């Protein structure tokens, strides 16, 4: 496209590779970046390079960290008898943001999906099994979709015979949600998971 | 937020400064960037830094360029008797993409907006006047909004006494548009701008 100058078309091309950023948005972002003061554009570029450079995965739980072991695994105030199993590291952030859980985490790095060639060996299940010493409860917090459920059932069957309490996070109508707009499967889960009021 | 590691939170913060990118999207993009191979993240960072570094504005028309004078101004095949006046450099890209105009451009760098303290002196109008030698027609292609119209009227009153033909791009129902969903002002413009069929 001759009406694009080289550095601009390169930038648009790079931005358009990001998820959810189409051609038009990439173009708009690129123009915005070009109108930024040089030091602000440089700060953005540096943040990308430095995050990609420094962030790695916790040797124990698989969380994102800039250390060898993440700040949750090294926190002595956290309950080491509980492990919450999640699909990926960003799920940990969501849980932590809600401030409702004080145990440890374990990142699977995906969910079982035979169609995509992801079996138990592709997930960090071996690493989970090696951490179970002294653990009383494993909370399965994979997503409530087909793969997440299958993974939860697989882990339940694996862990239960080892005498560990295995739980699954509750699924139901979200707080602030509306029955009218809730899908059937969620309603079914909400009904199945109903609890007696006291 | 203690659940974010430093390089990640810095990246999220930088991304959230981009237009149309909120906190959630910034977080999603940041995670995506972290999962990219290091060389891909580096390529994105480099594209941003290099675009911001290299791109500047054409000394003559105000278009974006990596040279002193842009490729349109230096193109001998373009009609130097016509100047199309646009608000900013990205409008040039839109026009060029449509491949319907072979004259030169002039970027105003904004539109008249007294409320925001933007008067004629804040726009590149002096630069436009200095380019009019030998120019037969000036096409006003500012946007069909209040500021764009005001700017067009201002330029018309300025240029017409100098014996230059001044035209305005047509406004009307867009091609592929539907009368039913077209707003009243556009319909009014479409009606006013009607042309006899031959």
Short mmCIF file of C-alpha atoms in Angstrom, two decimals:
data_model
loop_
_atom_site.label_atom_id
_atom_site.label_comp_id
_atom_site.label_asym_id
_atom_site.label_seq_id
_atom_site.Cartn_x
_atom_site.Cartn_y
_atom_site.Cartn_z
CA UNK A 1 0.00 0.00 0.00
CA UNK A 2 1.94 2.95 -1.29
CA UNK A 3 -0.09 5.52 0.67
CA UNK A 4 1.34 4.15 3.92
CA UNK A 5 4.86 5.07 4.84
CA UNK A 6 7.02 2.16 5.93
CA UNK A 7 7.28 2.69 9.72
CA UNK A 8 3.54 3.32 9.92
CA UNK A 9 2.50 0.26 7.92
CA UNK A 10 4.86 -1.84 10.04
CA UNK A 11 3.24 -0.53 13.21
CA UNK A 12 -0.30 -1.11 11.90
CA UNK A 13 0.69 -4.64 10.93
CA UNK A 14 2.13 -5.37 14.38
CA UNK A 15 -0.86 -3.90 16.23
CA UNK A 16 -3.33 -5.82 14.07
CA UNK A 17 -1.79 -9.06 15.35
CA UNK A 18 -3.14 -8.38 18.85
CA UNK A 19 -6.34 -10.19 19.80
CA UNK A 20 -9.50 -8.17 19.22
CA UNK A 21 -7.63 -5.50 17.27
CA UNK A 22 -8.76 -5.40 13.65
CA UNK A 23 -7.30 -3.39 10.79
CA UNK A 24 -9.28 -0.21 11.48
CA UNK A 25 -8.51 -0.20 15.19
CA UNK A 26 -4.85 -0.93 14.51
CA UNK A 27 -4.77 2.08 12.20
CA UNK A 28 -6.46 4.29 14.78
CA UNK A 29 -4.06 3.16 17.51
CA UNK A 30 -1.08 3.65 15.22
CA UNK A 31 -2.10 7.22 14.46
CA UNK A 32 -2.60 7.86 18.13
CA UNK A 33 0.86 6.52 18.91
CA UNK A 34 2.33 8.78 16.23
CA UNK A 35 0.72 11.82 17.80
CA UNK A 36 2.09 10.98 21.25
CA UNK A 37 5.15 12.78 22.54
CA UNK A 38 8.21 10.66 21.77
CA UNK A 39 8.87 9.81 25.41
CA UNK A 40 5.33 8.48 25.89
CA UNK A 41 5.58 6.25 22.82
CA UNK A 42 8.96 5.11 24.08
CA UNK A 43 7.43 4.30 27.51
CA UNK A 44 4.83 2.10 25.84
CA UNK A 45 7.44 0.32 23.73
CA UNK A 46 9.64 -0.19 26.80
CA UNK A 47 6.75 -1.54 28.89
CA UNK A 48 6.07 -4.16 26.21
CA UNK A 49 9.70 -5.17 25.79
CA UNK A 50 10.39 -5.22 29.52
CA UNK A 51 7.25 -7.18 30.44
CA UNK A 52 8.02 -9.75 27.77
CA UNK A 53 11.63 -9.90 28.98
CA UNK A 54 11.08 -10.08 32.72
CA UNK A 55 7.89 -12.02 33.26
CA UNK A 56 8.21 -15.77 33.66
CA UNK A 57 6.28 -18.53 35.34
CA UNK A 58 6.53 -19.54 38.99
CA UNK A 59 8.49 -22.80 39.32
CA UNK A 60 5.92 -24.11 41.82
CA UNK A 61 2.44 -22.97 40.84
CA UNK A 62 2.87 -21.62 37.30
CA UNK A 63 1.69 -18.10 38.16
CA UNK A 64 3.29 -15.16 36.37
CA UNK A 65 6.16 -13.67 38.29
CA UNK A 66 9.39 -11.78 37.87
CA UNK A 67 11.05 -14.03 40.47
CA UNK A 68 11.90 -17.73 40.54
CA UNK A 69 8.91 -18.39 42.82
CA UNK A 70 5.83 -16.14 42.84
CA UNK A 71 4.74 -13.88 45.70
CA UNK A 72 1.76 -16.08 46.54
CA UNK A 73 3.82 -19.25 46.93
CA UNK A 74 6.35 -17.45 49.13
CA UNK A 75 3.70 -15.70 51.27
CA UNK A 76 3.85 -17.39 54.74
CA UNK A 77 0.41 -16.03 55.69
CA UNK A 78 -1.37 -18.06 53.01
CA UNK A 79 -3.02 -21.38 53.77
CA UNK A 80 -0.75 -24.04 52.30
CA UNK A 81 -3.34 -26.76 52.95
CA UNK A 82 -5.55 -25.53 50.13
CA UNK A 83 -4.75 -25.45 46.43
CA UNK A 84 -7.05 -23.80 43.90
CA UNK A 85 -6.58 -25.23 40.40
CA UNK A 86 -7.09 -22.78 37.52
CA UNK A 87 -6.62 -22.90 33.78
CA UNK A 88 -4.15 -20.08 33.38
CA UNK A 89 -2.30 -17.40 35.27
CA UNK A 90 -4.78 -14.65 34.50
CA UNK A 91 -7.45 -16.59 36.41
CA UNK A 92 -5.29 -16.14 39.52
CA UNK A 93 -5.47 -12.38 39.05
CA UNK A 94 -9.27 -12.52 38.89
CA UNK A 95 -9.44 -14.58 42.07
CA UNK A 96 -6.97 -12.35 43.87
CA UNK A 97 -8.83 -9.23 42.82
CA UNK A 98 -11.96 -10.63 44.48
CA UNK A 99 -9.97 -11.14 47.74
CA UNK A 100 -11.95 -14.22 48.74
CA UNK A 101 -9.32 -16.92 48.79
CA UNK A 102 -6.25 -17.22 51.02
CA UNK A 103 -4.83 -20.57 49.91
CA UNK A 104 -2.34 -21.40 47.16
CA UNK A 105 -2.91 -21.84 43.43
CA UNK A 106 -1.93 -24.24 40.71
CA UNK A 107 -2.01 -23.27 37.04
CA UNK A 108 -2.81 -26.13 34.65
CA UNK A 109 -1.75 -24.21 31.57
CA UNK A 110 -4.89 -25.24 29.69
CA UNK A 111 -7.79 -27.67 29.89
CA UNK A 112 -8.24 -31.16 28.51
CA UNK A 113 -9.20 -30.94 24.86
CA UNK A 114 -8.54 -34.13 22.90
CA UNK A 115 -9.69 -32.44 19.68
CA UNK A 116 -6.79 -30.00 19.99
CA UNK A 117 -4.40 -32.74 21.08
CA UNK A 118 -4.32 -31.55 24.69
CA UNK A 119 -4.33 -34.54 27.03
CA UNK A 120 -3.28 -34.84 30.69
CA UNK A 121 0.40 -34.93 29.73
CA UNK A 122 0.17 -31.46 28.14
CA UNK A 123 -1.15 -29.95 31.37
CA UNK A 124 0.77 -29.31 34.61
CA UNK A 125 -0.92 -32.25 36.37
CA UNK A 126 2.29 -34.05 37.33
CA UNK A 127 3.43 -30.83 39.01
CA UNK A 128 0.13 -30.69 40.91
CA UNK A 129 0.49 -34.26 42.15
CA UNK A 130 3.99 -33.49 43.44
CA UNK A 131 2.59 -30.67 45.61
CA UNK A 132 -0.13 -32.57 47.43
CA UNK A 133 1.89 -33.40 50.56
CA UNK A 134 -0.03 -31.85 53.50
CA UNK A 135 -2.79 -30.50 51.27
CA UNK A 136 -6.30 -31.00 52.69
CA UNK A 137 -8.46 -29.56 49.91
CA UNK A 138 -8.14 -28.96 46.20
CA UNK A 139 -10.64 -26.48 44.73
CA UNK A 140 -11.23 -26.99 41.02
CA UNK A 141 -11.82 -23.57 39.47
CA UNK A 142 -11.61 -24.39 35.78
CA UNK A 143 -14.22 -22.63 33.64
CA UNK A 144 -17.77 -24.01 33.46
CA UNK A 145 -17.44 -24.99 29.79
CA UNK A 146 -17.08 -28.45 28.24
CA UNK A 147 -13.29 -28.61 28.52
CA UNK A 148 -13.26 -27.08 31.99
CA UNK A 149 -15.85 -29.56 33.27
CA UNK A 150 -14.04 -32.51 31.69
CA UNK A 151 -10.80 -31.39 33.29
CA UNK A 152 -12.48 -31.00 36.67
CA UNK A 153 -13.99 -34.49 36.47
CA UNK A 154 -10.63 -35.94 35.41
CA UNK A 155 -8.84 -34.31 38.34
CA UNK A 156 -11.58 -35.30 40.76
CA UNK A 157 -11.18 -38.97 39.79
CA UNK A 158 -7.44 -38.68 40.09
CA UNK A 159 -7.32 -36.90 43.44
CA UNK A 160 -10.24 -38.34 45.39
CA UNK A 161 -8.70 -41.85 45.81
CA UNK A 162 -5.69 -40.13 47.40
CA UNK A 163 -7.88 -39.04 50.31
CA UNK A 164 -7.93 -35.37 49.41
CA UNK A 165 -11.11 -33.34 49.64
CA UNK A 166 -11.88 -32.13 46.10
CA UNK A 167 -14.37 -29.30 45.56
CA UNK A 168 -15.68 -27.42 42.54
CA UNK A 169 -16.54 -23.73 42.51
CA UNK A 170 -20.28 -23.06 42.35
CA UNK A 171 -22.01 -22.26 39.07
CA UNK A 172 -25.30 -20.41 38.96
CA UNK A 173 -27.00 -17.15 38.19
CA UNK A 174 -24.38 -14.41 38.59
CA UNK A 175 -24.99 -11.75 41.22
CA UNK A 176 -26.78 -8.86 39.54
CA UNK A 177 -27.88 -11.24 36.78
CA UNK A 178 -31.42 -11.63 35.59
CA UNK A 179 -33.26 -14.95 35.36
CA UNK A 180 -34.90 -13.82 32.14
CA UNK A 181 -31.56 -13.46 30.39
CA UNK A 182 -29.81 -16.42 31.96
CA UNK A 183 -29.12 -19.34 29.64
CA UNK A 184 -30.65 -22.76 30.24
CA UNK A 185 -27.47 -24.54 31.26
CA UNK A 186 -26.69 -21.90 33.88
CA UNK A 187 -30.25 -22.16 35.20
CA UNK A 188 -29.88 -25.92 35.37
CA UNK A 189 -26.64 -25.52 37.34
CA UNK A 190 -28.29 -22.97 39.60
CA UNK A 191 -31.15 -25.34 40.30
CA UNK A 192 -28.89 -28.36 40.88
CA UNK A 193 -26.69 -26.34 43.19
CA UNK A 194 -29.54 -24.89 45.24
CA UNK A 195 -28.99 -24.78 48.99
CA UNK A 196 -31.50 -24.99 51.78
CA UNK A 197 -32.03 -21.64 53.43
CA UNK A 198 -31.65 -21.59 57.18
CA UNK B 1 -2.51 -3.80 43.45
CA UNK B 2 -0.30 -6.41 45.03
CA UNK B 3 -1.57 -9.24 42.83
CA UNK B 4 0.02 -7.66 39.78
CA UNK B 5 3.73 -7.99 39.32
CA UNK B 6 5.52 -4.79 38.49
CA UNK B 7 6.34 -5.24 34.75
CA UNK B 8 2.81 -6.46 34.09
CA UNK B 9 1.04 -3.64 35.90
CA UNK B 10 3.28 -1.15 34.09
CA UNK B 11 2.31 -2.68 30.75
CA UNK B 12 -1.41 -2.69 31.58
CA UNK B 13 -1.16 0.95 32.64
CA UNK B 14 0.57 1.94 29.39
CA UNK B 15 -1.87 0.03 27.19
CA UNK B 16 -4.88 1.50 29.00
CA UNK B 17 -3.73 4.96 27.91
CA UNK B 18 -4.49 4.11 24.27
CA UNK B 19 -7.81 5.40 22.91
CA UNK B 20 -10.66 2.89 23.11
CA UNK B 21 -8.64 0.53 25.30
CA UNK B 22 -10.18 0.21 28.76
CA UNK B 23 -8.78 -1.56 31.80
CA UNK B 24 -10.13 -5.00 30.89
CA UNK B 25 -8.91 -4.85 27.30
CA UNK B 26 -5.52 -3.57 28.44
CA UNK B 27 -5.25 -6.55 30.76
CA UNK B 28 -6.21 -8.99 28.02
CA UNK B 29 -3.72 -7.44 25.61
CA UNK B 30 -0.99 -7.48 28.27
CA UNK B 31 -1.51 -11.19 28.91
CA UNK B 32 -1.44 -11.85 25.21
CA UNK B 33 1.82 -9.97 24.87
CA UNK B 34 3.30 -11.99 27.72
CA UNK B 35 2.41 -15.24 26.00
CA UNK B 36 4.03 -14.14 22.73
CA UNK B 37 7.50 -15.42 21.84
CA UNK B 38 10.04 -12.83 23.00
CA UNK B 39 11.02 -11.85 19.45
CA UNK B 40 7.40 -11.10 18.54
CA UNK B 41 6.91 -8.90 21.58
CA UNK B 42 10.18 -7.23 20.72
CA UNK B 43 8.98 -6.63 17.14
CA UNK B 44 5.86 -4.89 18.44
CA UNK B 45 7.88 -2.74 20.84
CA UNK B 46 10.33 -1.86 18.07
CA UNK B 47 7.54 -0.96 15.63
CA UNK B 48 6.12 1.49 18.18
CA UNK B 49 9.47 3.05 19.04
CA UNK B 50 10.60 3.26 15.43
CA UNK B 51 7.33 4.70 14.11
CA UNK B 52 7.32 7.33 16.83
CA UNK B 53 10.99 8.06 16.11
CA UNK B 54 10.90 8.21 12.32
CA UNK B 55 7.51 9.61 11.40
CA UNK B 56 7.27 13.36 11.07
CA UNK B 57 5.15 15.80 9.13
CA UNK B 58 5.71 16.92 5.55
CA UNK B 59 7.13 20.45 5.48
CA UNK B 60 4.76 21.39 2.66
CA UNK B 61 1.39 19.68 3.16
CA UNK B 62 1.56 18.36 6.74
CA UNK B 63 1.10 14.71 5.72
CA UNK B 64 2.91 12.04 7.70
CA UNK B 65 6.20 11.04 6.17
CA UNK B 66 9.62 9.68 7.03
CA UNK B 67 11.21 12.22 4.70
CA UNK B 68 11.45 16.00 4.72
CA UNK B 69 8.72 16.23 2.07
CA UNK B 70 6.08 13.51 1.64
CA UNK B 71 5.76 11.17 -1.32
CA UNK B 72 2.59 12.89 -2.56
CA UNK B 73 4.15 16.35 -2.67
CA UNK B 74 7.22 15.01 -4.52
CA UNK B 75 5.19 12.91 -7.00
CA UNK B 76 5.50 14.68 -10.40
CA UNK B 77 2.47 12.81 -11.80
CA UNK B 78 0.08 14.47 -9.38
CA UNK B 79 -1.97 17.49 -10.37
CA UNK B 80 -0.37 20.46 -8.61
CA UNK B 81 -3.24 22.76 -9.60
CA UNK B 82 -5.58 21.15 -7.09
CA UNK B 83 -5.31 21.12 -3.32
CA UNK B 84 -7.61 19.07 -1.14
CA UNK B 85 -7.85 20.49 2.39
CA UNK B 86 -8.34 17.91 5.18
CA UNK B 87 -8.38 18.04 8.95
CA UNK B 88 -5.56 15.65 9.66
CA UNK B 89 -3.07 13.34 8.04
CA UNK B 90 -5.17 10.22 8.49
CA UNK B 91 -7.83 11.74 6.23
CA UNK B 92 -5.24 11.71 3.45
CA UNK B 93 -4.86 7.95 3.90
CA UNK B 94 -8.64 7.49 3.55
CA UNK B 95 -8.72 9.56 0.37
CA UNK B 96 -5.71 7.77 -1.08
CA UNK B 97 -7.19 4.40 -0.29
CA UNK B 98 -10.24 5.32 -2.36
CA UNK B 99 -7.94 6.21 -5.33
CA UNK B 100 -10.24 8.93 -6.60
CA UNK B 101 -8.10 12.03 -6.28
CA UNK B 102 -4.85 12.85 -8.08
CA UNK B 103 -4.14 16.37 -6.78
CA UNK B 104 -2.20 17.50 -3.74
CA UNK B 105 -3.32 17.77 -0.12
CA UNK B 106 -3.11 20.24 2.72
CA UNK B 107 -3.49 19.20 6.35
CA UNK B 108 -5.05 21.86 8.60
CA UNK B 109 -4.12 20.07 11.79
CA UNK B 110 -7.61 20.56 13.24
CA UNK B 111 -10.80 22.49 12.66
CA UNK B 112 -11.98 25.84 13.96
CA UNK B 113 -13.37 25.40 17.44
CA UNK B 114 -13.50 28.64 19.46
CA UNK B 115 -14.79 26.71 22.51
CA UNK B 116 -11.52 24.78 22.60
CA UNK B 117 -9.48 27.88 21.84
CA UNK B 118 -8.73 26.80 18.27
CA UNK B 119 -8.89 29.78 15.94
CA UNK B 120 -7.44 30.31 12.45
CA UNK B 121 -3.98 30.94 13.92
CA UNK B 122 -3.85 27.49 15.45
CA UNK B 123 -4.48 25.83 12.08
CA UNK B 124 -2.07 25.57 9.13
CA UNK B 125 -3.95 28.23 7.15
CA UNK B 126 -0.97 30.55 6.63
CA UNK B 127 0.89 27.58 5.13
CA UNK B 128 -2.08 26.94 2.81
CA UNK B 129 -2.12 30.56 1.61
CA UNK B 130 1.59 30.39 0.79
CA UNK B 131 0.97 27.42 -1.53
CA UNK B 132 -1.75 28.90 -3.72
CA UNK B 133 0.51 30.09 -6.53
CA UNK B 134 -0.72 28.34 -9.69
CA UNK B 135 -3.51 26.52 -7.86
CA UNK B 136 -6.84 26.48 -9.73
CA UNK B 137 -9.11 24.66 -7.29
CA UNK B 138 -9.21 24.06 -3.56
CA UNK B 139 -11.45 21.17 -2.44
CA UNK B 140 -12.61 21.51 1.15
CA UNK B 141 -12.83 18.00 2.59
CA UNK B 142 -13.24 18.77 6.28
CA UNK B 143 -15.80 16.56 8.07
CA UNK B 144 -19.51 17.38 7.76
CA UNK B 145 -19.83 18.32 11.44
CA UNK B 146 -20.25 21.76 13.03
CA UNK B 147 -16.53 22.52 13.27
CA UNK B 148 -15.79 21.08 9.84
CA UNK B 149 -18.55 23.14 8.24
CA UNK B 150 -17.46 26.32 10.04
CA UNK B 151 -13.91 25.75 8.88
CA UNK B 152 -15.05 25.18 5.31
CA UNK B 153 -17.11 28.36 5.32
CA UNK B 154 -14.18 30.31 6.80
CA UNK B 155 -11.78 29.05 4.15
CA UNK B 156 -14.30 29.67 1.37
CA UNK B 157 -14.64 33.33 2.39
CA UNK B 158 -10.87 33.63 2.59
CA UNK B 159 -10.02 31.98 -0.72
CA UNK B 160 -12.85 32.98 -3.02
CA UNK B 161 -11.85 36.69 -3.22
CA UNK B 162 -8.41 35.52 -4.39
CA UNK B 163 -9.98 34.16 -7.60
CA UNK B 164 -9.57 30.50 -6.69
CA UNK B 165 -12.34 28.03 -7.34
CA UNK B 166 -13.38 26.61 -3.97
CA UNK B 167 -15.43 23.41 -3.77
CA UNK B 168 -16.81 21.27 -0.97
CA UNK B 169 -17.07 17.48 -1.04
CA UNK B 170 -20.65 16.23 -1.39
CA UNK B 171 -22.64 15.09 1.62
CA UNK B 172 -25.57 12.73 1.29
CA UNK B 173 -26.82 9.22 1.80
CA UNK B 174 -23.75 6.94 1.77
CA UNK B 175 -23.55 4.27 -0.90
CA UNK B 176 -25.07 1.09 0.51
CA UNK B 177 -26.91 3.20 3.06
CA UNK B 178 -30.60 2.99 3.73
CA UNK B 179 -32.97 5.99 3.67
CA UNK B 180 -34.84 4.55 6.64
CA UNK B 181 -31.76 4.66 8.84
CA UNK B 182 -30.29 7.90 7.54
CA UNK B 183 -30.39 10.84 9.96
CA UNK B 184 -32.35 13.98 9.15
CA UNK B 185 -29.39 16.27 8.57
CA UNK B 186 -27.85 13.86 6.08
CA UNK B 187 -31.19 13.57 4.28
CA UNK B 188 -31.41 17.35 4.17
CA UNK B 189 -27.91 17.53 2.68
CA UNK B 190 -28.78 14.79 0.20
CA UNK B 191 -31.87 16.70 -0.89
CA UNK B 192 -30.08 20.04 -1.14
CA UNK B 193 -27.26 18.45 -3.10
CA UNK B 194 -29.53 16.64 -5.58
CA UNK B 195 -28.44 16.70 -9.19
CA UNK B 196 -30.51 16.56 -12.30
CA UNK B 197 -30.26 13.21 -14.00
CA UNK B 198 -29.31 13.29 -17.65
#
